[in-house]
PDB file of C-alpha atoms in Angstrom:
ATOM      1  CA  MET A  23       1.994 -16.916   3.121  1.00 82.00           C
ATOM      2  CA  TRP A  24       2.430 -14.738   0.038  1.00 84.00           C
ATOM      3  CA  LEU A  25       5.614 -13.186  -1.322  1.00 73.00           C
ATOM      4  CA  ALA A  26       6.151  -9.942  -3.273  1.00 77.00           C
ATOM      5  CA  PRO A  27       5.564  -8.893  -5.934  1.00 85.00           C
ATOM      6  CA  LEU A  28       1.849  -9.080  -5.261  1.00 88.00           C
ATOM      7  CA  ASP A  29      -0.341  -5.988  -5.095  1.00 90.00           C
ATOM      8  CA  VAL A  30      -2.499  -5.443  -2.034  1.00 94.00           C
ATOM      9  CA  VAL A  31      -5.427  -3.152  -2.794  1.00 95.00           C
ATOM     10  CA  LEU A  32      -6.328  -1.514   0.504  1.00 95.00           C
ATOM     11  CA  ASP A  33      -8.747   0.983  -1.038  1.00 94.00           C
ATOM     12  CA  SER A  34      -9.747   0.746  -4.707  1.00 92.00           C
ATOM     13  CA  THR A  35     -11.603   4.088  -4.627  1.00 94.00           C
ATOM     14  CA  LYS A  36      -8.455   5.932  -3.505  1.00 95.00           C
ATOM     15  CA  ALA A  37      -6.202   3.697  -5.628  1.00 93.00           C
ATOM     16  CA  LEU A  38      -4.291   2.810  -2.457  1.00 92.00           C
ATOM     17  CA  VAL A  39      -2.115  -0.157  -3.382  1.00 94.00           C
ATOM     18  CA  VAL A  40       0.894  -1.453  -1.449  1.00 93.00           C
ATOM     19  CA  GLN A  41       3.278  -4.323  -2.074  1.00 91.00           C
ATOM     20  CA  PRO A  42       4.550  -5.827   1.199  1.00 92.00           C
ATOM     21  CA  ASP A  43       7.604  -8.079   1.123  1.00 92.00           C
ATOM     22  CA  LEU A  44       5.674 -10.963   2.716  1.00 94.00           C
ATOM     23  CA  MET A  45       2.124 -11.375   3.945  1.00 94.00           C
ATOM     24  CA  PHE A  46      -0.039 -13.953   5.645  1.00 94.00           C
ATOM     25  CA  ILE A  47      -3.734 -14.366   4.899  1.00 93.00           C
ATOM     26  CA  SER A  48      -5.681 -16.858   7.004  1.00 92.00           C
ATOM     27  CA  ASN A  49      -7.596 -19.690   5.370  1.00 91.00           C
ATOM     28  CA  GLU A  50     -10.852 -18.075   6.471  1.00 92.00           C
ATOM     29  CA  ARG A  51      -9.965 -14.978   4.429  1.00 91.00           C
ATOM     30  CA  GLN A  52      -8.442 -16.580   1.307  1.00 91.00           C
ATOM     31  CA  TRP A  53     -11.342 -15.135  -0.689  1.00 93.00           C
ATOM     32  CA  ILE A  54      -9.518 -11.753  -0.745  1.00 91.00           C
ATOM     33  CA  VAL A  55      -6.770 -13.311  -2.907  1.00 92.00           C
ATOM     34  CA  GLN A  56      -7.832 -12.847  -6.513  1.00 90.00           C
ATOM     35  CA  ASP A  57      -5.835 -11.299  -9.349  1.00 90.00           C
ATOM     36  CA  ARG A  58      -4.489  -9.146  -6.503  1.00 91.00           C
ATOM     37  CA  VAL A  59      -5.086  -9.192  -2.787  1.00 92.00           C
ATOM     38  CA  ARG A  60      -8.262  -7.169  -2.391  1.00 95.00           C
ATOM     39  CA  GLY A  61      -8.307  -6.320   1.286  1.00 94.00           C
ATOM     40  CA  ALA A  62      -6.009  -6.271   4.278  1.00 94.00           C
ATOM     41  CA  PRO A  63      -3.754  -9.257   4.980  1.00 95.00           C
ATOM     42  CA  ASP A  64      -3.758 -10.591   8.538  1.00 94.00           C
ATOM     43  CA  LEU A  65       0.009 -10.144   8.901  1.00 95.00           C
ATOM     44  CA  VAL A  66       2.394  -7.987   6.869  1.00 95.00           C
ATOM     45  CA  ILE A  67       6.178  -8.434   7.003  1.00 94.00           C
ATOM     46  CA  GLU A  68       8.379  -5.615   5.729  1.00 93.00           C
ATOM     47  CA  VAL A  69      12.139  -6.117   5.370  1.00 91.00           C
ATOM     48  CA  LEU A  70      13.540  -2.640   5.903  1.00 88.00           C
ATOM     49  CA  SER A  71      16.247  -1.133   3.752  1.00 80.00           C
ATOM     50  CA  PRO A  72      19.294   0.268   5.572  1.00 74.00           C
ATOM     51  CA  ASN A  73      18.366   3.649   4.016  1.00 70.00           C
ATOM     52  CA  PRO A  74      14.556   3.783   3.996  1.00 63.00           C
ATOM     53  CA  ARG A  75      12.652   6.621   2.395  1.00 62.00           C
ATOM     54  CA  ILE A  76      11.713   9.162   5.072  1.00 57.00           C
ATOM     55  CA  GLY A  77       8.175   8.674   6.319  1.00 61.00           C
ATOM     56  CA  GLN A  78       7.364   5.628   4.213  1.00 84.00           C
ATOM     57  CA  THR A  79       7.270   3.086   7.048  1.00 87.00           C
ATOM     58  CA  GLU A  80       5.131   5.197   9.393  1.00 89.00           C
ATOM     59  CA  GLU A  81       2.767   6.060   6.548  1.00 91.00           C
ATOM     60  CA  HIS A  82       2.348   2.368   5.709  1.00 92.00           C
ATOM     61  CA  LEU A  83       1.716   1.537   9.368  1.00 94.00           C
ATOM     62  CA  ARG A  84      -1.096   4.109   9.493  1.00 94.00           C
ATOM     63  CA  TRP A  85      -2.624   2.600   6.346  1.00 95.00           C
ATOM     64  CA  PHE A  86      -2.326  -0.932   7.718  1.00 95.00           C
ATOM     65  CA  ALA A  87      -4.094   0.158  10.917  1.00 96.00           C
ATOM     66  CA  GLU A  88      -6.828   2.034   9.073  1.00 95.00           C
ATOM     67  CA  TYR A  89      -7.609  -0.780   6.629  1.00 95.00           C
ATOM     68  CA  GLY A  90      -7.591  -3.709   9.058  1.00 93.00           C
ATOM     69  CA  VAL A  91      -4.201  -5.437   9.076  1.00 94.00           C
ATOM     70  CA  HIS A  92      -3.871  -7.203  12.454  1.00 93.00           C
ATOM     71  CA  GLU A  93      -0.099  -7.124  12.819  1.00 95.00           C
ATOM     72  CA  CYS A  94       3.060  -5.939  11.024  1.00 95.00           C
ATOM     73  CA  TRP A  95       6.624  -7.124  11.486  1.00 94.00           C
ATOM     74  CA  LEU A  96       9.392  -4.685  10.591  1.00 94.00           C
ATOM     75  CA  VAL A  97      12.573  -6.673   9.999  1.00 92.00           C
ATOM     76  CA  HIS A  98      15.770  -4.718  10.689  1.00 89.00           C
ATOM     77  CA  GLN A  99      18.372  -6.980   9.089  1.00 86.00           C
ATOM     78  CA  GLU A 100      21.501  -5.110  10.120  1.00 85.00           C
ATOM     79  CA  GLN A 101      20.418  -4.830  13.765  1.00 86.00           C
ATOM     80  CA  LYS A 102      19.140  -8.425  13.796  1.00 87.00           C
ATOM     81  CA  ARG A 103      15.831  -7.422  15.318  1.00 89.00           C
ATOM     82  CA  ILE A 104      12.148  -7.400  14.501  1.00 92.00           C
ATOM     83  CA  THR A 105       9.700  -4.736  15.586  1.00 93.00           C
ATOM     84  CA  VAL A 106       6.270  -6.307  16.017  1.00 94.00           C
ATOM     85  CA  VAL A 107       3.512  -3.720  15.603  1.00 95.00           C
ATOM     86  CA  THR A 108      -0.086  -4.529  16.502  1.00 93.00           C
ATOM     87  CA  PHE A 109      -3.179  -2.617  15.427  1.00 92.00           C
ATOM     88  CA  ALA A 110      -6.486  -2.090  17.182  1.00 87.00           C
ATOM     89  CA  GLY A 111      -9.448   0.124  16.410  1.00 87.00           C
ATOM     90  CA  ALA A 112      -7.832   1.518  13.238  1.00 90.00           C
ATOM     91  CA  ARG A 113      -4.864   2.746  15.285  1.00 91.00           C
ATOM     92  CA  VAL A 114      -1.221   1.784  15.467  1.00 91.00           C
ATOM     93  CA  GLY A 115      -0.873  -0.052  18.758  1.00 89.00           C
ATOM     94  CA  PRO A 116       2.030  -1.108  20.919  1.00 88.00           C
ATOM     95  CA  ARG A 117       5.378  -2.104  19.469  1.00 91.00           C
ATOM     96  CA  ARG A 118       7.458  -4.988  20.742  1.00 90.00           C
ATOM     97  CA  ILE A 119      11.100  -5.432  19.804  1.00 89.00           C
ATOM     98  CA  VAL A 120      12.425  -8.968  19.367  1.00 88.00           C
ATOM     99  CA  ARG A 121      16.164  -9.553  19.143  1.00 85.00           C
ATOM    100  CA  ALA A 122      16.543 -12.298  16.549  1.00 69.00           C
ATOM    101  CA  LYS A 123      19.160 -15.002  16.806  1.00 70.00           C
ATOM    102  CA  PRO A 124      19.534 -17.995  14.493  1.00 65.00           C
ATOM    103  CA  ALA A 125      16.765 -20.549  15.063  1.00 61.00           C
ATOM    104  CA  ASP A 126      14.671 -18.093  17.137  1.00 64.00           C
ATOM    105  CA  CYS A 127      10.921 -18.219  16.751  1.00 65.00           C
ATOM    106  CA  VAL A 128       8.694 -15.154  16.718  1.00 69.00           C
ATOM    107  CA  ASN A 129       5.015 -15.742  17.408  1.00 69.00           C
ATOM    108  CA  SER A 130       2.242 -13.741  15.860  1.00 75.00           C
ATOM    109  CA  SER A 131      -1.026 -12.731  17.472  1.00 72.00           C
ATOM    110  CA  CYS A 132      -2.605 -13.525  14.077  1.00 71.00           C
ATOM    111  CA  ARG A 133      -2.590 -17.213  14.939  1.00 57.00           C
ATOM    112  CA  ASN A 134      -5.561 -16.486  17.179  1.00 52.00           C
ATOM    113  CA  SER A 135      -7.342 -14.121  14.794  1.00 48.00           C
ATOM    114  CA  PRO A 136     -10.463 -15.037  12.824  1.00 47.00           C
TER     115      PRO A 136
END
């Protein structure tokens, strides 16, 4: 598990760099962690601001899908919920909303990923 600030270079040719709030990179893929993360994390967790910039979240989700992130959690603090977004075939897949209560556990599909 890695915590911001840490750059994630999704595409060095396009200079596409993001900085997720939290990310998980499996042991099998630790080689992408260098001076920066050079490739897609397995899981990205974004803690959303109450007043997000218009379009930023959806744009990031498209990038995550295109560059190979397996799953993204969007944490809505004020609503006490998490939107779990999965990706498949470079597309944004289904979204699942989890209502979070203290001591709840949210499972990731990344636990079964290579």
